[in-house]
Short mmCIF file of C-alpha atoms in Angstrom, two decimals:
data_model
loop_
_atom_site.label_atom_id
_atom_site.label_comp_id
_atom_site.label_asym_id
_atom_site.label_seq_id
_atom_site.Cartn_x
_atom_site.Cartn_y
_atom_site.Cartn_z
CA MET A 1 -35.79 -8.14 -77.59
CA THR A 2 -37.49 -6.83 -80.70
CA THR A 3 -35.75 -8.20 -83.79
CA SER A 4 -33.95 -5.87 -86.16
CA THR A 5 -36.43 -6.76 -88.87
CA ASP A 6 -39.30 -5.59 -86.66
CA HIS A 7 -37.42 -2.51 -85.51
CA ASP A 8 -36.45 -1.14 -88.92
CA SER A 9 -39.07 0.32 -91.20
CA ALA A 10 -39.25 2.64 -94.20
CA THR A 11 -35.93 4.40 -94.84
CA LEU A 12 -35.72 8.20 -95.00
CA TRP A 13 -32.65 10.40 -95.28
CA ARG A 14 -31.28 13.25 -93.18
CA ASP A 15 -28.00 15.02 -93.88
CA GLY A 16 -26.86 12.13 -96.03
CA ARG A 17 -27.53 9.42 -93.44
CA PRO A 18 -30.36 6.89 -93.40
CA VAL A 19 -33.27 7.42 -90.99
CA TYR A 20 -35.53 4.46 -90.28
CA ASP A 21 -39.14 5.53 -89.92
CA ARG A 22 -40.90 3.92 -86.95
CA GLY A 23 -44.28 5.38 -87.81
CA GLU A 24 -46.45 6.17 -84.77
CA THR A 25 -44.12 4.37 -82.34
CA VAL A 26 -43.04 6.32 -79.24
CA CYS A 27 -39.42 6.33 -78.06
CA VAL A 28 -38.69 6.04 -74.33
CA VAL A 29 -35.17 6.86 -73.08
CA GLY A 30 -34.21 4.76 -70.06
CA ALA A 31 -35.58 1.61 -68.41
CA GLY A 32 -35.46 2.71 -64.78
CA PRO A 33 -38.67 3.08 -62.75
CA SER A 34 -39.90 6.04 -64.82
CA GLY A 35 -39.07 4.40 -68.13
CA LEU A 36 -40.75 1.13 -67.18
CA VAL A 37 -44.01 2.77 -66.16
CA ALA A 38 -43.89 4.94 -69.30
CA ILE A 39 -43.61 1.82 -71.50
CA LYS A 40 -46.45 0.15 -69.62
CA ASN A 41 -48.87 3.08 -69.78
CA LEU A 42 -48.07 3.91 -73.39
CA ARG A 43 -48.65 0.27 -74.37
CA GLU A 44 -51.96 0.26 -72.47
CA HIS A 45 -53.02 3.27 -74.54
CA GLY A 46 -52.27 1.43 -77.77
CA PHE A 47 -48.84 2.82 -78.70
CA GLY A 48 -45.91 0.89 -80.03
CA VAL A 49 -42.85 1.59 -77.88
CA ASP A 50 -39.09 1.36 -78.40
CA CYS A 51 -37.13 1.91 -75.17
CA TYR A 52 -33.36 2.40 -75.19
CA GLU A 53 -31.42 1.47 -72.04
CA ARG A 54 -27.66 1.99 -71.85
CA GLU A 55 -27.24 -0.75 -69.24
CA THR A 56 -27.91 -4.49 -69.53
CA GLY A 57 -30.87 -4.65 -67.14
CA VAL A 58 -33.85 -2.70 -65.86
CA GLY A 59 -33.97 -0.70 -62.64
CA GLY A 60 -31.99 2.44 -63.43
CA GLY A 61 -30.41 3.92 -60.31
CA TRP A 62 -31.85 1.14 -58.13
CA ASN A 63 -29.71 -1.42 -59.96
CA TRP A 64 -26.48 -1.18 -58.00
CA ARG A 65 -24.64 -3.07 -60.76
CA HIS A 66 -25.05 -0.10 -63.11
CA ASP A 67 -22.08 2.23 -63.28
CA ARG A 68 -24.27 5.32 -62.81
CA SER A 69 -26.17 3.97 -59.82
CA PRO A 70 -25.89 6.15 -56.70
CA VAL A 71 -27.03 3.27 -54.45
CA TYR A 72 -24.77 2.28 -51.55
CA GLY A 73 -24.79 -1.04 -49.73
CA SER A 74 -27.05 -0.12 -46.81
CA ALA A 75 -29.52 2.08 -48.72
CA HIS A 76 -33.20 1.71 -47.84
CA LEU A 77 -36.27 3.63 -48.94
CA ILE A 78 -37.06 6.79 -46.97
CA SER A 79 -40.70 6.71 -48.10
CA SER A 80 -42.72 3.79 -46.77
CA LYS A 81 -44.05 0.93 -48.86
CA PRO A 82 -47.64 2.18 -49.49
CA PHE A 83 -46.37 5.56 -50.69
CA THR A 84 -43.66 4.07 -52.90
CA GLN A 85 -45.35 1.25 -54.80
CA PHE A 86 -47.08 1.63 -58.15
CA PRO A 87 -50.87 1.89 -57.64
CA ASP A 88 -51.55 -1.15 -59.84
CA PHE A 89 -48.70 -3.37 -58.59
CA PRO A 90 -48.37 -3.53 -54.78
CA MET A 91 -45.23 -4.58 -52.97
CA PRO A 92 -45.48 -7.90 -51.04
CA ASP A 93 -47.34 -7.70 -47.72
CA ASP A 94 -44.49 -9.42 -45.85
CA TRP A 95 -41.91 -6.82 -46.86
CA PRO A 96 -40.79 -4.27 -44.24
CA ASP A 97 -42.11 -0.71 -44.07
CA TYR A 98 -38.85 0.56 -45.60
CA PRO A 99 -37.49 -2.02 -48.09
CA HIS A 100 -33.78 -2.46 -48.81
CA HIS A 101 -32.49 -1.32 -52.21
CA SER A 102 -32.13 -4.94 -53.35
CA GLN A 103 -35.83 -5.47 -52.69
CA VAL A 104 -36.70 -2.34 -54.67
CA LEU A 105 -34.71 -3.68 -57.63
CA SER A 106 -36.46 -7.05 -57.31
CA TYR A 107 -39.80 -5.22 -57.29
CA LEU A 108 -38.95 -3.31 -60.48
CA GLU A 109 -37.77 -6.50 -62.20
CA ARG A 110 -41.02 -8.24 -61.26
CA TYR A 111 -42.98 -5.24 -62.51
CA ALA A 112 -41.20 -5.46 -65.86
CA ASP A 113 -41.93 -9.20 -66.10
CA HIS A 114 -45.56 -8.92 -64.94
CA PHE A 115 -46.42 -6.37 -67.64
CA ASP A 116 -44.10 -8.00 -70.23
CA LEU A 117 -42.03 -4.87 -70.75
CA ARG A 118 -38.61 -6.33 -71.56
CA PRO A 119 -39.42 -7.16 -75.22
CA HIS A 120 -39.80 -3.42 -75.83
CA VAL A 121 -36.36 -2.51 -74.40
CA TRP A 122 -33.13 -2.36 -76.38
CA PHE A 123 -30.53 -3.05 -73.70
CA GLY A 124 -26.89 -1.98 -74.03
CA THR A 125 -27.95 0.88 -76.29
CA GLU A 126 -27.37 4.52 -75.46
CA VAL A 127 -29.10 7.53 -76.97
CA VAL A 128 -26.61 9.91 -78.57
CA LYS A 129 -28.92 12.58 -79.94
CA VAL A 130 -32.61 13.49 -80.04
CA GLU A 131 -33.46 16.04 -82.75
CA PRO A 132 -36.75 17.54 -83.98
CA ALA A 133 -37.86 16.28 -87.38
CA ASP A 134 -40.67 17.22 -89.75
CA GLY A 135 -44.23 17.26 -88.47
CA MET A 136 -43.44 17.37 -84.73
CA ARG A 137 -41.63 14.04 -84.97
CA TRP A 138 -38.21 13.16 -83.60
CA ASP A 139 -35.02 11.60 -84.94
CA VAL A 140 -33.31 9.51 -82.27
CA THR A 141 -29.69 8.47 -82.86
CA THR A 142 -28.38 5.51 -80.87
CA ARG A 143 -25.28 3.34 -80.60
CA SER A 144 -24.01 0.48 -78.49
CA THR A 145 -23.10 1.60 -74.96
CA GLY A 146 -19.45 2.60 -74.76
CA GLY A 147 -19.34 4.04 -78.27
CA TYR A 148 -18.82 0.74 -80.07
CA GLY A 149 -20.49 0.06 -83.39
CA ALA A 150 -22.15 2.32 -85.91
CA GLU A 151 -24.73 4.93 -85.00
CA ARG A 152 -28.30 4.40 -86.20
CA THR A 153 -31.12 6.92 -86.44
CA HIS A 154 -34.85 6.16 -86.14
CA ARG A 155 -37.77 8.54 -86.50
CA TYR A 156 -40.51 8.51 -83.85
CA ALA A 157 -43.88 10.14 -83.36
CA ALA A 158 -42.95 11.23 -79.83
CA VAL A 159 -40.20 10.92 -77.23
CA VAL A 160 -40.52 10.37 -73.48
CA VAL A 161 -37.25 11.07 -71.64
CA ALA A 162 -36.85 8.93 -68.50
CA ASN A 163 -33.09 8.90 -67.95
CA GLY A 164 -33.30 9.95 -64.29
CA HIS A 165 -31.85 13.01 -62.57
CA ASN A 166 -29.81 11.45 -59.75
CA TRP A 167 -26.78 10.19 -61.66
CA SER A 168 -24.69 13.26 -62.69
CA PRO A 169 -22.79 14.34 -59.53
CA ASN A 170 -22.78 17.96 -58.42
CA LEU A 171 -19.43 18.67 -56.78
CA PRO A 172 -19.02 22.32 -55.67
CA ALA A 173 -15.84 24.11 -56.73
CA TYR A 174 -14.28 24.58 -53.29
CA GLU A 175 -11.26 26.82 -53.02
CA GLY A 176 -8.05 24.80 -52.63
CA LEU A 177 -9.68 21.44 -53.45
CA ASP A 178 -7.04 20.53 -56.04
CA ASP A 179 -4.25 20.94 -53.47
CA PHE A 180 -5.87 18.75 -50.80
CA LYS A 181 -3.86 15.57 -50.18
CA GLY A 182 -6.68 13.51 -48.70
CA ARG A 183 -9.22 11.45 -50.65
CA VAL A 184 -12.31 13.29 -51.93
CA VAL A 185 -15.22 11.37 -53.43
CA HIS A 186 -18.78 12.22 -54.34
CA SER A 187 -21.39 10.15 -52.53
CA SER A 188 -22.32 8.52 -55.87
CA ALA A 189 -19.00 6.64 -55.67
CA TYR A 190 -19.52 5.52 -52.06
CA LYS A 191 -20.65 1.90 -51.78
CA ASP A 192 -19.42 0.19 -48.60
CA PRO A 193 -18.81 1.42 -45.02
CA ALA A 194 -15.63 -0.68 -44.96
CA GLU A 195 -14.09 2.17 -46.99
CA LEU A 196 -14.30 4.32 -43.84
CA ARG A 197 -12.93 1.89 -41.28
CA GLY A 198 -10.34 3.54 -39.04
CA LYS A 199 -10.32 6.76 -41.09
CA ARG A 200 -11.07 10.34 -40.12
CA VAL A 201 -14.08 11.20 -42.26
CA LEU A 202 -15.73 14.50 -43.19
CA VAL A 203 -19.20 14.17 -44.72
CA ILE A 204 -20.48 17.25 -46.57
CA GLY A 205 -24.23 17.62 -47.07
CA GLY A 206 -27.33 17.60 -44.88
CA GLY A 207 -29.62 15.62 -47.20
CA ASN A 208 -30.78 12.06 -46.66
CA THR A 209 -27.68 10.55 -48.29
CA GLY A 210 -25.30 12.73 -46.26
CA CYS A 211 -27.08 11.76 -43.04
CA ASP A 212 -26.99 8.05 -43.91
CA ILE A 213 -23.27 8.12 -44.68
CA ALA A 214 -22.52 10.13 -41.52
CA VAL A 215 -24.33 7.45 -39.50
CA GLU A 216 -22.22 4.73 -41.14
CA ALA A 217 -19.05 6.73 -40.54
CA ALA A 218 -19.97 7.04 -36.86
CA GLN A 219 -19.86 3.25 -36.60
CA GLN A 220 -16.75 2.62 -38.73
CA ALA A 221 -14.50 5.69 -38.75
CA SER A 222 -12.13 6.80 -36.02
CA ARG A 223 -13.65 10.30 -36.25
CA CYS A 224 -16.61 11.75 -38.16
CA TRP A 225 -17.51 15.37 -38.87
CA HIS A 226 -20.80 16.23 -40.58
CA SER A 227 -20.83 19.59 -42.38
CA THR A 228 -24.13 21.28 -43.28
CA ARG A 229 -24.98 24.74 -44.61
CA ARG A 230 -28.01 25.24 -42.38
CA GLY A 231 -30.12 23.65 -39.68
CA TYR A 232 -32.74 21.12 -40.79
CA TRP A 233 -35.86 19.40 -39.51
CA TYR A 234 -34.91 15.77 -38.91
CA ALA A 235 -37.90 13.46 -38.90
CA PRO A 236 -37.56 10.00 -37.36
CA LYS A 237 -38.70 7.15 -39.60
CA TYR A 238 -41.51 6.41 -37.15
CA LEU A 239 -43.87 8.81 -35.38
CA LEU A 240 -46.43 7.45 -32.91
CA GLY A 241 -45.59 3.95 -34.09
CA ARG A 242 -46.28 4.64 -37.78
CA PRO A 243 -43.92 5.46 -40.68
CA ALA A 244 -43.42 9.22 -40.79
CA ASP A 245 -45.02 9.71 -44.22
CA GLN A 246 -48.12 7.80 -43.10
CA PHE A 247 -48.34 10.05 -40.03
CA HIS A 248 -48.06 13.08 -42.31
CA ASP A 249 -50.73 11.71 -44.64
CA ALA A 250 -53.10 11.25 -41.70
CA ILE A 251 -52.69 14.95 -40.92
CA LEU A 252 -53.32 15.84 -44.57
CA ARG A 253 -56.66 14.05 -44.40
CA LEU A 254 -57.78 16.60 -41.79
CA ARG A 255 -57.50 19.28 -44.52
CA LEU A 256 -55.86 21.72 -42.14
CA PRO A 257 -54.39 24.98 -43.48
CA LEU A 258 -50.69 24.78 -44.35
CA ARG A 259 -49.57 27.03 -41.47
CA LEU A 260 -51.45 24.90 -38.96
CA ARG A 261 -49.95 21.71 -40.40
CA GLN A 262 -46.48 23.25 -40.23
CA TRP A 263 -47.01 24.26 -36.60
CA LEU A 264 -48.38 20.82 -35.70
CA LEU A 265 -45.53 18.89 -37.34
CA GLN A 266 -42.86 21.22 -35.96
CA ARG A 267 -44.36 20.76 -32.49
CA THR A 268 -44.41 16.98 -32.98
CA LEU A 269 -40.79 16.91 -34.13
CA ARG A 270 -39.67 19.06 -31.18
CA LEU A 271 -41.39 16.62 -28.82
CA ALA A 272 -39.93 13.56 -30.60
CA VAL A 273 -36.40 14.87 -31.27
CA GLY A 274 -35.94 17.81 -28.91
CA ASP A 275 -34.00 21.05 -29.34
CA LEU A 276 -31.10 20.18 -31.65
CA ARG A 277 -29.03 23.10 -30.42
CA ARG A 278 -28.14 21.17 -27.28
CA PHE A 279 -26.28 18.72 -29.57
CA GLY A 280 -24.33 21.52 -31.23
CA MET A 281 -26.61 21.53 -34.28
CA ARG A 282 -28.16 24.68 -35.67
CA ARG A 283 -31.80 25.60 -35.39
CA PRO A 284 -33.65 25.29 -38.74
CA ASP A 285 -33.85 28.61 -40.59
CA HIS A 286 -37.04 27.57 -42.36
CA LYS A 287 -40.38 25.91 -41.67
CA VAL A 288 -41.31 22.26 -42.24
CA PHE A 289 -42.01 21.52 -45.95
CA GLU A 290 -39.76 24.37 -47.12
CA THR A 291 -36.88 21.96 -47.80
CA HIS A 292 -36.88 18.35 -48.93
CA PRO A 293 -37.75 16.15 -45.92
CA ILE A 294 -34.85 14.56 -44.03
CA VAL A 295 -35.92 11.18 -42.61
CA ASN A 296 -33.37 9.56 -40.31
CA SER A 297 -33.80 7.97 -36.90
CA GLN A 298 -30.10 7.38 -36.17
CA LEU A 299 -28.36 10.70 -36.84
CA ILE A 300 -29.36 12.34 -33.54
CA TYR A 301 -28.55 9.10 -31.69
CA HIS A 302 -24.95 9.09 -32.95
CA VAL A 303 -24.55 12.85 -32.45
CA GLY A 304 -25.73 12.36 -28.87
CA HIS A 305 -23.25 9.52 -28.36
CA GLY A 306 -20.33 11.53 -29.75
CA GLY A 307 -19.93 9.48 -32.92
CA ILE A 308 -20.77 12.44 -35.17
CA ALA A 309 -19.51 16.00 -34.65
CA PRO A 310 -21.79 18.57 -36.37
CA VAL A 311 -19.78 21.35 -38.04
CA PRO A 312 -20.72 24.31 -40.30
CA ASP A 313 -20.17 24.74 -44.03
CA ILE A 314 -16.83 24.52 -45.84
CA ARG A 315 -14.83 27.72 -46.43
CA ARG A 316 -11.84 26.23 -48.22
CA PHE A 317 -9.54 23.22 -48.48
CA ARG A 318 -5.92 23.34 -47.46
CA GLN A 319 -3.19 20.81 -48.19
CA TYR A 320 -3.91 18.60 -45.17
CA SER A 321 -6.98 20.20 -43.60
CA VAL A 322 -10.38 21.75 -44.29
CA GLU A 323 -11.27 25.21 -42.99
CA LEU A 324 -14.87 25.74 -41.91
CA THR A 325 -16.91 28.94 -42.01
CA ASP A 326 -16.50 29.45 -38.25
CA GLY A 327 -12.71 29.56 -38.68
CA THR A 328 -11.99 26.12 -37.20
CA GLU A 329 -10.12 23.44 -39.12
CA VAL A 330 -10.51 19.66 -39.31
CA GLU A 331 -8.02 17.15 -40.71
CA PRO A 332 -9.91 14.36 -42.50
CA ASP A 333 -8.37 11.44 -44.37
CA VAL A 334 -11.51 11.05 -46.47
CA VAL A 335 -14.05 13.65 -47.59
CA ILE A 336 -17.40 12.42 -48.92
CA ALA A 337 -19.39 15.08 -50.74
CA ALA A 338 -23.10 14.24 -50.53
CA THR A 339 -23.81 17.39 -52.49
CA GLY A 340 -26.52 16.13 -54.81
CA TYR A 341 -26.90 15.84 -58.56
CA ARG A 342 -27.63 17.97 -61.60
CA PRO A 343 -30.29 17.05 -64.18
CA ARG A 344 -28.52 16.15 -67.40
CA PHE A 345 -29.94 15.57 -70.87
CA GLU A 346 -26.80 15.56 -73.01
CA PHE A 347 -28.65 14.13 -76.03
CA LEU A 348 -31.11 17.07 -76.19
CA ALA A 349 -30.50 20.70 -77.08
CA PRO A 350 -31.19 22.86 -73.99
CA GLU A 351 -33.83 24.88 -75.83
CA ALA A 352 -35.93 21.74 -76.33
CA LEU A 353 -36.65 21.79 -72.58
CA ALA A 354 -36.52 25.60 -72.30
CA ALA A 355 -33.58 25.15 -69.92
CA THR A 356 -32.22 28.15 -68.03
CA PRO A 357 -28.48 29.02 -68.20
CA GLU A 358 -28.13 27.10 -64.90
CA GLY A 359 -29.53 23.98 -66.57
CA ARG A 360 -33.01 23.97 -65.06
CA PRO A 361 -35.68 22.67 -67.47
CA ARG A 362 -38.87 24.74 -67.52
CA LEU A 363 -41.65 22.23 -68.14
CA HIS A 364 -45.38 22.19 -67.51
CA LEU A 365 -45.95 19.92 -64.50
CA HIS A 366 -42.20 19.22 -64.64
CA ALA A 367 -43.08 16.91 -67.53
CA PHE A 368 -44.36 18.59 -70.72
CA SER A 369 -42.22 20.66 -73.06
CA ARG A 370 -44.16 23.80 -73.92
CA ARG A 371 -42.22 24.19 -77.18
CA HIS A 372 -42.61 20.63 -78.41
CA PRO A 373 -45.97 18.93 -77.78
CA THR A 374 -44.52 15.50 -78.62
CA LEU A 375 -41.66 15.70 -76.09
CA ALA A 376 -42.12 14.85 -72.42
CA VAL A 377 -39.95 14.03 -69.40
CA ALA A 378 -41.02 11.40 -66.86
CA GLY A 379 -39.90 11.31 -63.23
CA LEU A 380 -38.35 14.78 -62.98
CA VAL A 381 -39.89 15.51 -59.59
CA GLU A 382 -38.84 15.45 -55.93
CA SER A 383 -41.69 14.81 -53.54
CA ASP A 384 -42.52 14.79 -49.85
CA SER A 385 -43.60 11.21 -50.51
CA GLY A 386 -42.63 8.34 -52.85
CA LEU A 387 -41.92 8.90 -56.54
CA LEU A 388 -43.48 5.87 -58.25
CA PRO A 389 -47.17 6.75 -57.73
CA LEU A 390 -46.50 10.24 -59.09
CA VAL A 391 -44.69 9.05 -62.19
CA HIS A 392 -47.41 6.45 -62.81
CA TRP A 393 -50.07 9.15 -63.13
CA GLN A 394 -47.62 11.45 -64.88
CA THR A 395 -47.12 8.89 -67.66
CA VAL A 396 -50.87 8.21 -67.83
CA ALA A 397 -51.28 11.94 -68.57
CA ILE A 398 -48.51 11.77 -71.18
CA ALA A 399 -50.10 8.76 -72.89
CA ARG A 400 -53.59 10.36 -72.81
CA TRP A 401 -52.19 13.55 -74.30
CA LEU A 402 -50.42 11.74 -77.16
CA ARG A 403 -53.54 9.69 -77.86
CA LEU A 404 -55.69 12.84 -77.99
CA ARG A 405 -53.28 14.43 -80.50
CA GLU A 406 -53.74 11.44 -82.76
CA ALA A 407 -57.51 11.01 -82.31
CA ALA A 408 -58.70 14.62 -82.20
CA PRO A 409 -56.00 17.06 -83.40
CA GLN A 410 -58.20 20.15 -83.22
CA ARG A 411 -59.35 19.46 -79.69
CA ALA A 412 -55.78 18.63 -78.72
CA GLY A 413 -54.57 21.96 -80.09
CA GLU A 414 -57.18 23.87 -78.11
CA PHE A 415 -56.33 21.95 -74.95
CA TRP A 416 -52.59 22.56 -75.38
CA THR A 417 -53.05 26.29 -75.98
CA GLY A 418 -55.33 26.74 -72.99
CA ALA A 419 -53.91 24.31 -70.42
CA VAL A 420 -50.21 23.92 -71.17
CA ALA A 421 -48.49 26.43 -73.45
CA LYS A 422 -49.69 29.58 -71.69
CA GLU A 423 -49.68 28.41 -68.09
CA ALA A 424 -46.94 29.98 -66.01
CA ASP A 425 -44.42 27.94 -64.04
CA ARG A 426 -45.73 26.74 -60.70
CA ARG A 427 -44.21 25.11 -57.63
CA TRP A 428 -47.03 22.60 -57.01
CA THR A 429 -46.63 23.13 -53.28
CA GLY A 430 -48.13 25.70 -50.93
CA ALA A 431 -44.93 26.04 -48.89
CA LYS A 432 -42.22 28.61 -49.63
CA VAL A 433 -39.67 26.06 -50.80
CA GLN A 434 -36.02 27.12 -50.70
CA ASP A 435 -34.82 28.55 -54.01
CA THR A 436 -31.84 26.24 -54.56
CA PRO A 437 -31.01 23.69 -57.30
CA ARG A 438 -31.78 20.93 -54.79
CA HIS A 439 -35.40 22.10 -54.76
CA TRP A 440 -35.94 22.85 -58.45
CA PHE A 441 -38.42 19.98 -58.78
CA GLU A 442 -39.82 19.85 -55.24
CA VAL A 443 -43.57 19.21 -55.05
CA SER A 444 -46.21 18.37 -52.50
CA HIS A 445 -47.49 14.96 -53.58
CA VAL A 446 -51.11 15.94 -52.87
CA ASP A 447 -50.95 19.22 -54.83
CA TYR A 448 -49.11 17.56 -57.68
CA LEU A 449 -51.50 14.59 -57.93
CA ARG A 450 -54.45 17.00 -57.99
CA ALA A 451 -52.85 18.88 -60.88
CA LEU A 452 -52.26 15.64 -62.77
CA GLN A 453 -55.86 14.58 -62.10
CA LYS A 454 -57.10 17.89 -63.51
CA MET A 455 -55.08 17.35 -66.67
CA ILE A 456 -56.20 13.73 -67.04
CA ASP A 457 -59.82 14.81 -66.61
CA GLY A 458 -59.29 17.40 -69.34
CA LEU A 459 -58.03 14.64 -71.61
CA ALA A 460 -61.06 12.43 -70.91
CA GLY A 461 -61.91 10.05 -73.70
CA ALA A 462 -58.33 9.85 -75.01
CA ARG A 463 -57.96 6.09 -74.70
CA ALA A 464 -56.71 3.38 -77.00
#
């Protein structure tokens, strides 16, 4: 932990309160995977870093002890080890293809220790407000987690937001929900399959979490219904003896056109999984890559064995039952809504991220604020592969950009005007991704890495 003497610096004033000037130090919000790699890459580019973490340890959502963690007891990675690990810190060779969440946390803790990141983190400290200050700098107000103690404000040269986007539950406003007498929980509050034992369970949501919980309910509950809005492509975790993402990457190396890749993977999935309509599931209404990939080898198995009953979307809740869009009703004891999350940056004004009325930030490369060159967001992407390699190179680009601003302001201004401020929003994927909040930040990892590489090349020479 940095001492208070080291942390405090020259005192300024804002609206009658003291502001401690941290000079050219960069503030990082959050010490999850994105925050840790941001600290590491900023430090490697010569910046001082103060990171604020509301919890008492690193790991973010992967630390199941944290109250905002969405991790449940049986959670494993859905991207395989080579596509999940940081490029400069491999996972152990003897770990499985799909590590357990406890192993992922161990990996992040070892990463923090290997690169000596903990001394730069203020644990048990939450960020209350981030406000623009003079000269493109930022005033960051913090306090002890839980609202105890006095608030303190420090001024920073730049801010990197890495507070994650899978912690604020999105629970749809179903008609009649308040009158329902059964138990309704968001999947973020689900931790142990013992909660389902002997119960009649309705799982809402066709994403990876919804499928995982439905599989657990099939083994523990007396009855399980799985409600989805549409049909999906369900990829098994292994194809031709290899993890599914490694199989996909092998196809990418052939440099085939997108339509041919879609046809090839759809054909492969039909051969591996079969026609899902014979199980009572709906045919996908979209092509492969047009929704976030669903990777689950057990869902079809339990549907085929009668442990999971596929049902359509929810129309409304009644006092003791749930009406579906096909007019049928089910009577669950427990409803688990695996209905995703909303990005939330309560300490920032929405205009700082050019957020839409729906709350969607509009950022260059899902990372750079076009209005504030010294504000960036790390990890705000959803990929067809693992996140950590993407956020590694994302934070390298952030660090290079901030270093260029300091070393060559004129060149930095020209680069920003030409490459960032005027560039229109892009999807960073060739597929026609579904236009839903779930897919706001969906990218193809290859397209996105190429875009990051182009930006990093444009920032060449911006090193410590």
